[in-house]
Amino acid sequence: MSRTSKVVLGLSVLLTAATVAGVHAKQRWDQQRLHDGVIRDVQRQNRKKENIRLLGEQIILTKQLEAEREMLLAKGSQKR
């Protein structure tokens, strides 16, 4: 085998190995991004559920406050 063919073969092997390693690294990176996206979606859903729960509590508290306010206003107008 001539020196040139050995160099070409070596470069081909090196380039092939680098390509395979690069593809595997990109696949791992893509897989991690997909996994992170799922985690973000779950967190977003949990925040949404918590916000809906808090909104429900606020609605209940607002109704209670309005009822108390009406009772106080009714008592105040009865005293006059």
JSON list of N, CA and C in Angstrom, two decimals:
[
{"chain": "A", "resi": 1, "resn": "MET", "atom": "N", "xyz": [0.85, -1.17, 0.00]},
{"chain": "A", "resi": 1, "resn": "MET", "atom": "CA", "xyz": [0.00, 0.00, 0.00]},
{"chain": "A", "resi": 1, "resn": "MET", "atom": "C", "xyz": [0.90, 1.24, 0.00]},
{"chain": "A", "resi": 2, "resn": "SER", "atom": "N", "xyz": [0.56, 2.15, -0.86]},
{"chain": "A", "resi": 2, "resn": "SER", "atom": "CA", "xyz": [1.40, 3.34, -0.95]},
{"chain": "A", "resi": 2, "resn": "SER", "atom": "C", "xyz": [1.11, 4.29, 0.21]},
{"chain": "A", "resi": 3, "resn": "ARG", "atom": "N", "xyz": [2.02, 5.18, 0.39]},
{"chain": "A", "resi": 3, "resn": "ARG", "atom": "CA", "xyz": [1.91, 6.15, 1.48]},
{"chain": "A", "resi": 3, "resn": "ARG", "atom": "C", "xyz": [0.65, 7.01, 1.31]},
{"chain": "A", "resi": 4, "resn": "THR", "atom": "N", "xyz": [0.33, 7.42, 0.11]},
{"chain": "A", "resi": 4, "resn": "THR", "atom": "CA", "xyz": [-0.84, 8.26, -0.16]},
{"chain": "A", "resi": 4, "resn": "THR", "atom": "C", "xyz": [-2.12, 7.51, 0.18]},
{"chain": "A", "resi": 5, "resn": "SER", "atom": "N", "xyz": [-2.19, 6.24, -0.21]},
{"chain": "A", "resi": 5, "resn": "SER", "atom": "CA", "xyz": [-3.40, 5.48, 0.08]},
{"chain": "A", "resi": 5, "resn": "SER", "atom": "C", "xyz": [-3.57, 5.26, 1.58]},
{"chain": "A", "resi": 6, "resn": "LYS", "atom": "N", "xyz": [-2.48, 5.11, 2.32]},
{"chain": "A", "resi": 6, "resn": "LYS", "atom": "CA", "xyz": [-2.55, 4.98, 3.78]},
{"chain": "A", "resi": 6, "resn": "LYS", "atom": "C", "xyz": [-3.08, 6.27, 4.41]},
{"chain": "A", "resi": 7, "resn": "VAL", "atom": "N", "xyz": [-2.60, 7.40, 3.91]},
{"chain": "A", "resi": 7, "resn": "VAL", "atom": "CA", "xyz": [-3.04, 8.70, 4.43]},
{"chain": "A", "resi": 7, "resn": "VAL", "atom": "C", "xyz": [-4.53, 8.89, 4.13]},
{"chain": "A", "resi": 8, "resn": "VAL", "atom": "N", "xyz": [-4.95, 8.57, 2.90]},
{"chain": "A", "resi": 8, "resn": "VAL", "atom": "CA", "xyz": [-6.35, 8.71, 2.53]},
{"chain": "A", "resi": 8, "resn": "VAL", "atom": "C", "xyz": [-7.22, 7.79, 3.38]},
{"chain": "A", "resi": 9, "resn": "LEU", "atom": "N", "xyz": [-6.78, 6.55, 3.57]},
{"chain": "A", "resi": 9, "resn": "LEU", "atom": "CA", "xyz": [-7.52, 5.61, 4.40]},
{"chain": "A", "resi": 9, "resn": "LEU", "atom": "C", "xyz": [-7.62, 6.12, 5.85]},
{"chain": "A", "resi": 10, "resn": "GLY", "atom": "N", "xyz": [-6.53, 6.59, 6.38]},
{"chain": "A", "resi": 10, "resn": "GLY", "atom": "CA", "xyz": [-6.51, 7.13, 7.75]},
{"chain": "A", "resi": 10, "resn": "GLY", "atom": "C", "xyz": [-7.45, 8.31, 7.90]},
{"chain": "A", "resi": 11, "resn": "LEU", "atom": "N", "xyz": [-7.41, 9.22, 6.93]},
{"chain": "A", "resi": 11, "resn": "LEU", "atom": "CA", "xyz": [-8.30, 10.38, 6.98]},
{"chain": "A", "resi": 11, "resn": "LEU", "atom": "C", "xyz": [-9.76, 9.95, 6.86]},
{"chain": "A", "resi": 12, "resn": "SER", "atom": "N", "xyz": [-10.03, 8.97, 6.01]},
{"chain": "A", "resi": 12, "resn": "SER", "atom": "CA", "xyz": [-11.39, 8.47, 5.85]},
{"chain": "A", "resi": 12, "resn": "SER", "atom": "C", "xyz": [-11.90, 7.85, 7.14]},
{"chain": "A", "resi": 13, "resn": "VAL", "atom": "N", "xyz": [-11.07, 7.04, 7.78]},
{"chain": "A", "resi": 13, "resn": "VAL", "atom": "CA", "xyz": [-11.45, 6.43, 9.05]},
{"chain": "A", "resi": 13, "resn": "VAL", "atom": "C", "xyz": [-11.68, 7.50, 10.10]},
{"chain": "A", "resi": 14, "resn": "LEU", "atom": "N", "xyz": [-10.80, 8.47, 10.17]},
{"chain": "A", "resi": 14, "resn": "LEU", "atom": "CA", "xyz": [-10.92, 9.55, 11.15]},
{"chain": "A", "resi": 14, "resn": "LEU", "atom": "C", "xyz": [-12.20, 10.37, 10.91]},
{"chain": "A", "resi": 15, "resn": "LEU", "atom": "N", "xyz": [-12.46, 10.70, 9.66]},
{"chain": "A", "resi": 15, "resn": "LEU", "atom": "CA", "xyz": [-13.66, 11.47, 9.32]},
{"chain": "A", "resi": 15, "resn": "LEU", "atom": "C", "xyz": [-14.93, 10.67, 9.62]},
{"chain": "A", "resi": 16, "resn": "THR", "atom": "N", "xyz": [-14.90, 9.39, 9.32]},
{"chain": "A", "resi": 16, "resn": "THR", "atom": "CA", "xyz": [-16.06, 8.53, 9.62]},
{"chain": "A", "resi": 16, "resn": "THR", "atom": "C", "xyz": [-16.30, 8.44, 11.12]},
{"chain": "A", "resi": 17, "resn": "ALA", "atom": "N", "xyz": [-15.25, 8.25, 11.88]},
{"chain": "A", "resi": 17, "resn": "ALA", "atom": "CA", "xyz": [-15.38, 8.17, 13.34]},
{"chain": "A", "resi": 17, "resn": "ALA", "atom": "C", "xyz": [-15.91, 9.49, 13.91]},
{"chain": "A", "resi": 18, "resn": "ALA", "atom": "N", "xyz": [-15.40, 10.60, 13.39]},
{"chain": "A", "resi": 18, "resn": "ALA", "atom": "CA", "xyz": [-15.86, 11.91, 13.85]},
{"chain": "A", "resi": 18, "resn": "ALA", "atom": "C", "xyz": [-17.33, 12.12, 13.50]},
{"chain": "A", "resi": 19, "resn": "THR", "atom": "N", "xyz": [-17.74, 11.68, 12.33]},
{"chain": "A", "resi": 19, "resn": "THR", "atom": "CA", "xyz": [-19.14, 11.81, 11.91]},
{"chain": "A", "resi": 19, "resn": "THR", "atom": "C", "xyz": [-20.06, 11.00, 12.80]},
{"chain": "A", "resi": 20, "resn": "VAL", "atom": "N", "xyz": [-19.67, 9.74, 13.06]},
{"chain": "A", "resi": 20, "resn": "VAL", "atom": "CA", "xyz": [-20.48, 8.87, 13.93]},
{"chain": "A", "resi": 20, "resn": "VAL", "atom": "C", "xyz": [-20.57, 9.47, 15.33]},
{"chain": "A", "resi": 21, "resn": "ALA", "atom": "N", "xyz": [-19.46, 9.93, 15.87]},
{"chain": "A", "resi": 21, "resn": "ALA", "atom": "CA", "xyz": [-19.47, 10.53, 17.21]},
{"chain": "A", "resi": 21, "resn": "ALA", "atom": "C", "xyz": [-20.34, 11.78, 17.23]},
{"chain": "A", "resi": 22, "resn": "GLY", "atom": "N", "xyz": [-20.25, 12.59, 16.19]},
{"chain": "A", "resi": 22, "resn": "GLY", "atom": "CA", "xyz": [-21.06, 13.81, 16.10]},
{"chain": "A", "resi": 22, "resn": "GLY", "atom": "C", "xyz": [-22.55, 13.50, 16.04]},
{"chain": "A", "resi": 23, "resn": "VAL", "atom": "N", "xyz": [-22.91, 12.49, 15.26]},
{"chain": "A", "resi": 23, "resn": "VAL", "atom": "CA", "xyz": [-24.32, 12.10, 15.15]},
{"chain": "A", "resi": 23, "resn": "VAL", "atom": "C", "xyz": [-24.84, 11.60, 16.50]},
{"chain": "A", "resi": 24, "resn": "HIS", "atom": "N", "xyz": [-24.05, 10.78, 17.19]},
{"chain": "A", "resi": 24, "resn": "HIS", "atom": "CA", "xyz": [-24.47, 10.28, 18.50]},
{"chain": "A", "resi": 24, "resn": "HIS", "atom": "C", "xyz": [-24.62, 11.42, 19.50]},
{"chain": "A", "resi": 25, "resn": "ALA", "atom": "N", "xyz": [-23.71, 12.36, 19.47]},
{"chain": "A", "resi": 25, "resn": "ALA", "atom": "CA", "xyz": [-23.79, 13.51, 20.38]},
{"chain": "A", "resi": 25, "resn": "ALA", "atom": "C", "xyz": [-25.04, 14.33, 20.08]},
{"chain": "A", "resi": 26, "resn": "LYS", "atom": "N", "xyz": [-25.33, 14.55, 18.81]},
{"chain": "A", "resi": 26, "resn": "LYS", "atom": "CA", "xyz": [-26.52, 15.31, 18.43]},
{"chain": "A", "resi": 26, "resn": "LYS", "atom": "C", "xyz": [-27.79, 14.58, 18.85]},
{"chain": "A", "resi": 27, "resn": "GLN", "atom": "N", "xyz": [-27.82, 13.26, 18.71]},
{"chain": "A", "resi": 27, "resn": "GLN", "atom": "CA", "xyz": [-28.98, 12.49, 19.13]},
{"chain": "A", "resi": 27, "resn": "GLN", "atom": "C", "xyz": [-29.20, 12.60, 20.64]},
{"chain": "A", "resi": 28, "resn": "ARG", "atom": "N", "xyz": [-28.13, 12.52, 21.40]},
{"chain": "A", "resi": 28, "resn": "ARG", "atom": "CA", "xyz": [-28.25, 12.67, 22.86]},
{"chain": "A", "resi": 28, "resn": "ARG", "atom": "C", "xyz": [-28.77, 14.06, 23.21]},
{"chain": "A", "resi": 29, "resn": "TRP", "atom": "N", "xyz": [-28.26, 15.08, 22.52]},
{"chain": "A", "resi": 29, "resn": "TRP", "atom": "CA", "xyz": [-28.68, 16.45, 22.76]},
{"chain": "A", "resi": 29, "resn": "TRP", "atom": "C", "xyz": [-30.16, 16.62, 22.42]},
{"chain": "A", "resi": 30, "resn": "ASP", "atom": "N", "xyz": [-30.59, 16.08, 21.26]},
{"chain": "A", "resi": 30, "resn": "ASP", "atom": "CA", "xyz": [-31.99, 16.15, 20.86]},
{"chain": "A", "resi": 30, "resn": "ASP", "atom": "C", "xyz": [-32.89, 15.43, 21.85]},
{"chain": "A", "resi": 31, "resn": "GLN", "atom": "N", "xyz": [-32.46, 14.25, 22.31]},
{"chain": "A", "resi": 31, "resn": "GLN", "atom": "CA", "xyz": [-33.23, 13.48, 23.27]},
{"chain": "A", "resi": 31, "resn": "GLN", "atom": "C", "xyz": [-33.37, 14.24, 24.58]},
{"chain": "A", "resi": 32, "resn": "GLN", "atom": "N", "xyz": [-32.31, 14.89, 25.02]},
{"chain": "A", "resi": 32, "resn": "GLN", "atom": "CA", "xyz": [-32.35, 15.68, 26.25]},
{"chain": "A", "resi": 32, "resn": "GLN", "atom": "C", "xyz": [-33.30, 16.86, 26.10]},
{"chain": "A", "resi": 33, "resn": "ARG", "atom": "N", "xyz": [-33.27, 17.50, 24.94]},
{"chain": "A", "resi": 33, "resn": "ARG", "atom": "CA", "xyz": [-34.19, 18.62, 24.70]},
{"chain": "A", "resi": 33, "resn": "ARG", "atom": "C", "xyz": [-35.64, 18.16, 24.74]},
{"chain": "A", "resi": 34, "resn": "LEU", "atom": "N", "xyz": [-35.93, 17.01, 24.14]},
{"chain": "A", "resi": 34, "resn": "LEU", "atom": "CA", "xyz": [-37.28, 16.46, 24.18]},
{"chain": "A", "resi": 34, "resn": "LEU", "atom": "C", "xyz": [-37.70, 16.17, 25.62]},
{"chain": "A", "resi": 35, "resn": "HIS", "atom": "N", "xyz": [-36.81, 15.58, 26.38]},
{"chain": "A", "resi": 35, "resn": "HIS", "atom": "CA", "xyz": [-37.08, 15.26, 27.78]},
{"chain": "A", "resi": 35, "resn": "HIS", "atom": "C", "xyz": [-37.34, 16.54, 28.58]},
{"chain": "A", "resi": 36, "resn": "ASP", "atom": "N", "xyz": [-36.52, 17.55, 28.35]},
{"chain": "A", "resi": 36, "resn": "ASP", "atom": "CA", "xyz": [-36.69, 18.83, 29.05]},
{"chain": "A", "resi": 36, "resn": "ASP", "atom": "C", "xyz": [-38.03, 19.46, 28.67]},
{"chain": "A", "resi": 37, "resn": "GLY", "atom": "N", "xyz": [-38.44, 19.30, 27.42]},
{"chain": "A", "resi": 37, "resn": "GLY", "atom": "CA", "xyz": [-39.73, 19.82, 26.98]},
{"chain": "A", "resi": 37, "resn": "GLY", "atom": "C", "xyz": [-40.88, 19.16, 27.70]},
{"chain": "A", "resi": 38, "resn": "VAL", "atom": "N", "xyz": [-40.79, 17.86, 27.91]},
{"chain": "A", "resi": 38, "resn": "VAL", "atom": "CA", "xyz": [-41.83, 17.13, 28.64]},
{"chain": "A", "resi": 38, "resn": "VAL", "atom": "C", "xyz": [-41.89, 17.63, 30.08]},
{"chain": "A", "resi": 39, "resn": "ILE", "atom": "N", "xyz": [-40.74, 17.80, 30.69]},
{"chain": "A", "resi": 39, "resn": "ILE", "atom": "CA", "xyz": [-40.70, 18.28, 32.07]},
{"chain": "A", "resi": 39, "resn": "ILE", "atom": "C", "xyz": [-41.31, 19.68, 32.16]},
{"chain": "A", "resi": 40, "resn": "ARG", "atom": "N", "xyz": [-40.97, 20.55, 31.22]},
{"chain": "A", "resi": 40, "resn": "ARG", "atom": "CA", "xyz": [-41.54, 21.90, 31.21]},
{"chain": "A", "resi": 40, "resn": "ARG", "atom": "C", "xyz": [-43.06, 21.85, 31.04]},
{"chain": "A", "resi": 41, "resn": "ASP", "atom": "N", "xyz": [-43.55, 20.96, 30.18]},
{"chain": "A", "resi": 41, "resn": "ASP", "atom": "CA", "xyz": [-44.99, 20.83, 29.99]},
{"chain": "A", "resi": 41, "resn": "ASP", "atom": "C", "xyz": [-45.69, 20.38, 31.27]},
{"chain": "A", "resi": 42, "resn": "VAL", "atom": "N", "xyz": [-45.10, 19.43, 31.97]},
{"chain": "A", "resi": 42, "resn": "VAL", "atom": "CA", "xyz": [-45.69, 18.95, 33.23]},
{"chain": "A", "resi": 42, "resn": "VAL", "atom": "C", "xyz": [-45.70, 20.08, 34.25]},
{"chain": "A", "resi": 43, "resn": "GLN", "atom": "N", "xyz": [-44.61, 20.83, 34.33]},
{"chain": "A", "resi": 43, "resn": "GLN", "atom": "CA", "xyz": [-44.54, 21.95, 35.27]},
{"chain": "A", "resi": 43, "resn": "GLN", "atom": "C", "xyz": [-45.58, 23.01, 34.92]},
{"chain": "A", "resi": 44, "resn": "ARG", "atom": "N", "xyz": [-45.73, 23.29, 33.63]},
{"chain": "A", "resi": 44, "resn": "ARG", "atom": "CA", "xyz": [-46.71, 24.27, 33.17]},
{"chain": "A", "resi": 44, "resn": "ARG", "atom": "C", "xyz": [-48.13, 23.81, 33.53]},
{"chain": "A", "resi": 45, "resn": "GLN", "atom": "N", "xyz": [-48.42, 22.53, 33.34]},
{"chain": "A", "resi": 45, "resn": "GLN", "atom": "CA", "xyz": [-49.74, 22.00, 33.69]},
{"chain": "A", "resi": 45, "resn": "GLN", "atom": "C", "xyz": [-49.99, 22.10, 35.18]},
{"chain": "A", "resi": 46, "resn": "ASN", "atom": "N", "xyz": [-48.97, 21.80, 35.98]},
{"chain": "A", "resi": 46, "resn": "ASN", "atom": "CA", "xyz": [-49.11, 21.89, 37.43]},
{"chain": "A", "resi": 46, "resn": "ASN", "atom": "C", "xyz": [-49.37, 23.33, 37.87]},
{"chain": "A", "resi": 47, "resn": "ARG", "atom": "N", "xyz": [-48.63, 24.28, 37.26]},
{"chain": "A", "resi": 47, "resn": "ARG", "atom": "CA", "xyz": [-48.86, 25.70, 37.58]},
{"chain": "A", "resi": 47, "resn": "ARG", "atom": "C", "xyz": [-50.27, 26.12, 37.20]},
{"chain": "A", "resi": 48, "resn": "LYS", "atom": "N", "xyz": [-50.74, 25.64, 36.06]},
{"chain": "A", "resi": 48, "resn": "LYS", "atom": "CA", "xyz": [-52.09, 26.00, 35.61]},
{"chain": "A", "resi": 48, "resn": "LYS", "atom": "C", "xyz": [-53.13, 25.46, 36.59]},
{"chain": "A", "resi": 49, "resn": "LYS", "atom": "N", "xyz": [-52.97, 24.20, 37.02]},
{"chain": "A", "resi": 49, "resn": "LYS", "atom": "CA", "xyz": [-53.90, 23.62, 38.00]},
{"chain": "A", "resi": 49, "resn": "LYS", "atom": "C", "xyz": [-53.88, 24.42, 39.30]},
{"chain": "A", "resi": 50, "resn": "GLU", "atom": "N", "xyz": [-52.70, 24.79, 39.74]},
{"chain": "A", "resi": 50, "resn": "GLU", "atom": "CA", "xyz": [-52.58, 25.57, 40.98]},
{"chain": "A", "resi": 50, "resn": "GLU", "atom": "C", "xyz": [-53.23, 26.94, 40.82]},
{"chain": "A", "resi": 51, "resn": "ASN", "atom": "N", "xyz": [-53.03, 27.58, 39.68]},
{"chain": "A", "resi": 51, "resn": "ASN", "atom": "CA", "xyz": [-53.65, 28.88, 39.43]},
{"chain": "A", "resi": 51, "resn": "ASN", "atom": "C", "xyz": [-55.17, 28.78, 39.40]},
{"chain": "A", "resi": 52, "resn": "ILE", "atom": "N", "xyz": [-55.69, 27.71, 38.80]},
{"chain": "A", "resi": 52, "resn": "ILE", "atom": "CA", "xyz": [-57.14, 27.51, 38.77]},
{"chain": "A", "resi": 52, "resn": "ILE", "atom": "C", "xyz": [-57.68, 27.28, 40.18]},
{"chain": "A", "resi": 53, "resn": "ARG", "atom": "N", "xyz": [-56.94, 26.51, 40.97]},
{"chain": "A", "resi": 53, "resn": "ARG", "atom": "CA", "xyz": [-57.35, 26.27, 42.36]},
{"chain": "A", "resi": 53, "resn": "ARG", "atom": "C", "xyz": [-57.37, 27.57, 43.14]},
{"chain": "A", "resi": 54, "resn": "LEU", "atom": "N", "xyz": [-56.31, 28.39, 42.98]},
{"chain": "A", "resi": 54, "resn": "LEU", "atom": "CA", "xyz": [-56.25, 29.67, 43.69]},
{"chain": "A", "resi": 54, "resn": "LEU", "atom": "C", "xyz": [-57.35, 30.61, 43.23]},
{"chain": "A", "resi": 55, "resn": "LEU", "atom": "N", "xyz": [-57.65, 30.59, 41.95]},
{"chain": "A", "resi": 55, "resn": "LEU", "atom": "CA", "xyz": [-58.73, 31.42, 41.44]},
{"chain": "A", "resi": 55, "resn": "LEU", "atom": "C", "xyz": [-60.06, 31.01, 42.06]},
{"chain": "A", "resi": 56, "resn": "GLY", "atom": "N", "xyz": [-60.29, 29.71, 42.17]},
{"chain": "A", "resi": 56, "resn": "GLY", "atom": "CA", "xyz": [-61.51, 29.22, 42.82]},
{"chain": "A", "resi": 56, "resn": "GLY", "atom": "C", "xyz": [-61.61, 29.69, 44.26]},
{"chain": "A", "resi": 57, "resn": "GLU", "atom": "N", "xyz": [-60.49, 29.62, 44.97]},
{"chain": "A", "resi": 57, "resn": "GLU", "atom": "CA", "xyz": [-60.48, 30.10, 46.36]},
{"chain": "A", "resi": 57, "resn": "GLU", "atom": "C", "xyz": [-60.78, 31.59, 46.42]},
{"chain": "A", "resi": 58, "resn": "GLN", "atom": "N", "xyz": [-60.20, 32.35, 45.51]},
{"chain": "A", "resi": 58, "resn": "GLN", "atom": "CA", "xyz": [-60.43, 33.80, 45.48]},
{"chain": "A", "resi": 58, "resn": "GLN", "atom": "C", "xyz": [-61.90, 34.11, 45.19]},
{"chain": "A", "resi": 59, "resn": "ILE", "atom": "N", "xyz": [-62.51, 33.35, 44.31]},
{"chain": "A", "resi": 59, "resn": "ILE", "atom": "CA", "xyz": [-63.92, 33.56, 43.98]},
{"chain": "A", "resi": 59, "resn": "ILE", "atom": "C", "xyz": [-64.78, 33.29, 45.22]},
{"chain": "A", "resi": 60, "resn": "ILE", "atom": "N", "xyz": [-64.49, 32.21, 45.93]},
{"chain": "A", "resi": 60, "resn": "ILE", "atom": "CA", "xyz": [-65.23, 31.88, 47.16]},
{"chain": "A", "resi": 60, "resn": "ILE", "atom": "C", "xyz": [-65.06, 32.98, 48.20]},
{"chain": "A", "resi": 61, "resn": "LEU", "atom": "N", "xyz": [-63.81, 33.42, 48.41]},
{"chain": "A", "resi": 61, "resn": "LEU", "atom": "CA", "xyz": [-63.55, 34.47, 49.40]},
{"chain": "A", "resi": 61, "resn": "LEU", "atom": "C", "xyz": [-64.22, 35.78, 49.01]},
{"chain": "A", "resi": 62, "resn": "THR", "atom": "N", "xyz": [-64.24, 36.09, 47.74]},
{"chain": "A", "resi": 62, "resn": "THR", "atom": "CA", "xyz": [-64.90, 37.32, 47.28]},
{"chain": "A", "resi": 62, "resn": "THR", "atom": "C", "xyz": [-66.39, 37.25, 47.55]},
{"chain": "A", "resi": 63, "resn": "LYS", "atom": "N", "xyz": [-67.01, 36.11, 47.28]},
{"chain": "A", "resi": 63, "resn": "LYS", "atom": "CA", "xyz": [-68.44, 35.96, 47.55]},
{"chain": "A", "resi": 63, "resn": "LYS", "atom": "C", "xyz": [-68.73, 36.09, 49.04]},
{"chain": "A", "resi": 64, "resn": "GLN", "atom": "N", "xyz": [-67.87, 35.50, 49.88]},
{"chain": "A", "resi": 64, "resn": "GLN", "atom": "CA", "xyz": [-68.05, 35.61, 51.33]},
{"chain": "A", "resi": 64, "resn": "GLN", "atom": "C", "xyz": [-67.93, 37.06, 51.78]},
{"chain": "A", "resi": 65, "resn": "LEU", "atom": "N", "xyz": [-66.94, 37.76, 51.24]},
{"chain": "A", "resi": 65, "resn": "LEU", "atom": "CA", "xyz": [-66.73, 39.16, 51.61]},
{"chain": "A", "resi": 65, "resn": "LEU", "atom": "C", "xyz": [-67.93, 40.01, 51.18]},
{"chain": "A", "resi": 66, "resn": "GLU", "atom": "N", "xyz": [-68.41, 39.78, 49.99]},
{"chain": "A", "resi": 66, "resn": "GLU", "atom": "CA", "xyz": [-69.57, 40.54, 49.51]},
{"chain": "A", "resi": 66, "resn": "GLU", "atom": "C", "xyz": [-70.80, 40.25, 50.37]},
{"chain": "A", "resi": 67, "resn": "ALA", "atom": "N", "xyz": [-70.97, 38.99, 50.77]},
{"chain": "A", "resi": 67, "resn": "ALA", "atom": "CA", "xyz": [-72.11, 38.63, 51.63]},
{"chain": "A", "resi": 67, "resn": "ALA", "atom": "C", "xyz": [-71.98, 39.32, 52.98]},
{"chain": "A", "resi": 68, "resn": "GLU", "atom": "N", "xyz": [-70.79, 39.33, 53.57]},
{"chain": "A", "resi": 68, "resn": "GLU", "atom": "CA", "xyz": [-70.57, 40.00, 54.85]},
{"chain": "A", "resi": 68, "resn": "GLU", "atom": "C", "xyz": [-70.82, 41.50, 54.72]},
{"chain": "A", "resi": 69, "resn": "ARG", "atom": "N", "xyz": [-70.36, 42.07, 53.64]},
{"chain": "A", "resi": 69, "resn": "ARG", "atom": "CA", "xyz": [-70.53, 43.50, 53.41]},
{"chain": "A", "resi": 69, "resn": "ARG", "atom": "C", "xyz": [-72.01, 43.84, 53.29]},
{"chain": "A", "resi": 70, "resn": "GLU", "atom": "N", "xyz": [-72.76, 43.02, 52.58]},
{"chain": "A", "resi": 70, "resn": "GLU", "atom": "CA", "xyz": [-74.20, 43.25, 52.45]},
{"chain": "A", "resi": 70, "resn": "GLU", "atom": "C", "xyz": [-74.90, 43.14, 53.80]},
{"chain": "A", "resi": 71, "resn": "MET", "atom": "N", "xyz": [-74.47, 42.15, 54.60]},
{"chain": "A", "resi": 71, "resn": "MET", "atom": "CA", "xyz": [-75.07, 42.00, 55.93]},
{"chain": "A", "resi": 71, "resn": "MET", "atom": "C", "xyz": [-74.79, 43.22, 56.79]},
{"chain": "A", "resi": 72, "resn": "LEU", "atom": "N", "xyz": [-73.56, 43.74, 56.74]},
{"chain": "A", "resi": 72, "resn": "LEU", "atom": "CA", "xyz": [-73.21, 44.92, 57.53]},
{"chain": "A", "resi": 72, "resn": "LEU", "atom": "C", "xyz": [-73.99, 46.14, 57.05]},
{"chain": "A", "resi": 73, "resn": "LEU", "atom": "N", "xyz": [-74.12, 46.27, 55.75]},
{"chain": "A", "resi": 73, "resn": "LEU", "atom": "CA", "xyz": [-74.87, 47.40, 55.21]},
{"chain": "A", "resi": 73, "resn": "LEU", "atom": "C", "xyz": [-76.36, 47.28, 55.59]},
{"chain": "A", "resi": 74, "resn": "ALA", "atom": "N", "xyz": [-76.88, 46.06, 55.58]},
{"chain": "A", "resi": 74, "resn": "ALA", "atom": "CA", "xyz": [-78.29, 45.86, 55.95]},
{"chain": "A", "resi": 74, "resn": "ALA", "atom": "C", "xyz": [-78.48, 46.19, 57.42]},
{"chain": "A", "resi": 75, "resn": "LYS", "atom": "N", "xyz": [-77.55, 45.77, 58.29]},
{"chain": "A", "resi": 75, "resn": "LYS", "atom": "CA", "xyz": [-77.65, 46.07, 59.72]},
{"chain": "A", "resi": 75, "resn": "LYS", "atom": "C", "xyz": [-77.53, 47.57, 59.96]},
{"chain": "A", "resi": 76, "resn": "GLY", "atom": "N", "xyz": [-76.64, 48.20, 59.22]},
{"chain": "A", "resi": 76, "resn": "GLY", "atom": "CA", "xyz": [-76.45, 49.63, 59.39]},
{"chain": "A", "resi": 76, "resn": "GLY", "atom": "C", "xyz": [-77.68, 50.42, 58.95]},
{"chain": "A", "resi": 77, "resn": "SER", "atom": "N", "xyz": [-78.34, 49.98, 57.92]},
{"chain": "A", "resi": 77, "resn": "SER", "atom": "CA", "xyz": [-79.53, 50.71, 57.47]},
{"chain": "A", "resi": 77, "resn": "SER", "atom": "C", "xyz": [-80.73, 50.43, 58.37]},
{"chain": "A", "resi": 78, "resn": "GLN", "atom": "N", "xyz": [-80.74, 49.30, 59.07]},
{"chain": "A", "resi": 78, "resn": "GLN", "atom": "CA", "xyz": [-81.82, 48.99, 59.99]},
{"chain": "A", "resi": 78, "resn": "GLN", "atom": "C", "xyz": [-81.73, 49.84, 61.26]},
{"chain": "A", "resi": 79, "resn": "LYS", "atom": "N", "xyz": [-80.50, 50.19, 61.68]},
{"chain": "A", "resi": 79, "resn": "LYS", "atom": "CA", "xyz": [-80.30, 50.98, 62.88]},
{"chain": "A", "resi": 79, "resn": "LYS", "atom": "C", "xyz": [-80.77, 52.41, 62.68]},
{"chain": "A", "resi": 80, "resn": "ARG", "atom": "N", "xyz": [-80.78, 52.90, 61.50]},
{"chain": "A", "resi": 80, "resn": "ARG", "atom": "CA", "xyz": [-81.14, 54.30, 61.26]},
{"chain": "A", "resi": 80, "resn": "ARG", "atom": "C", "xyz": [-82.58, 54.52, 61.25]}
]
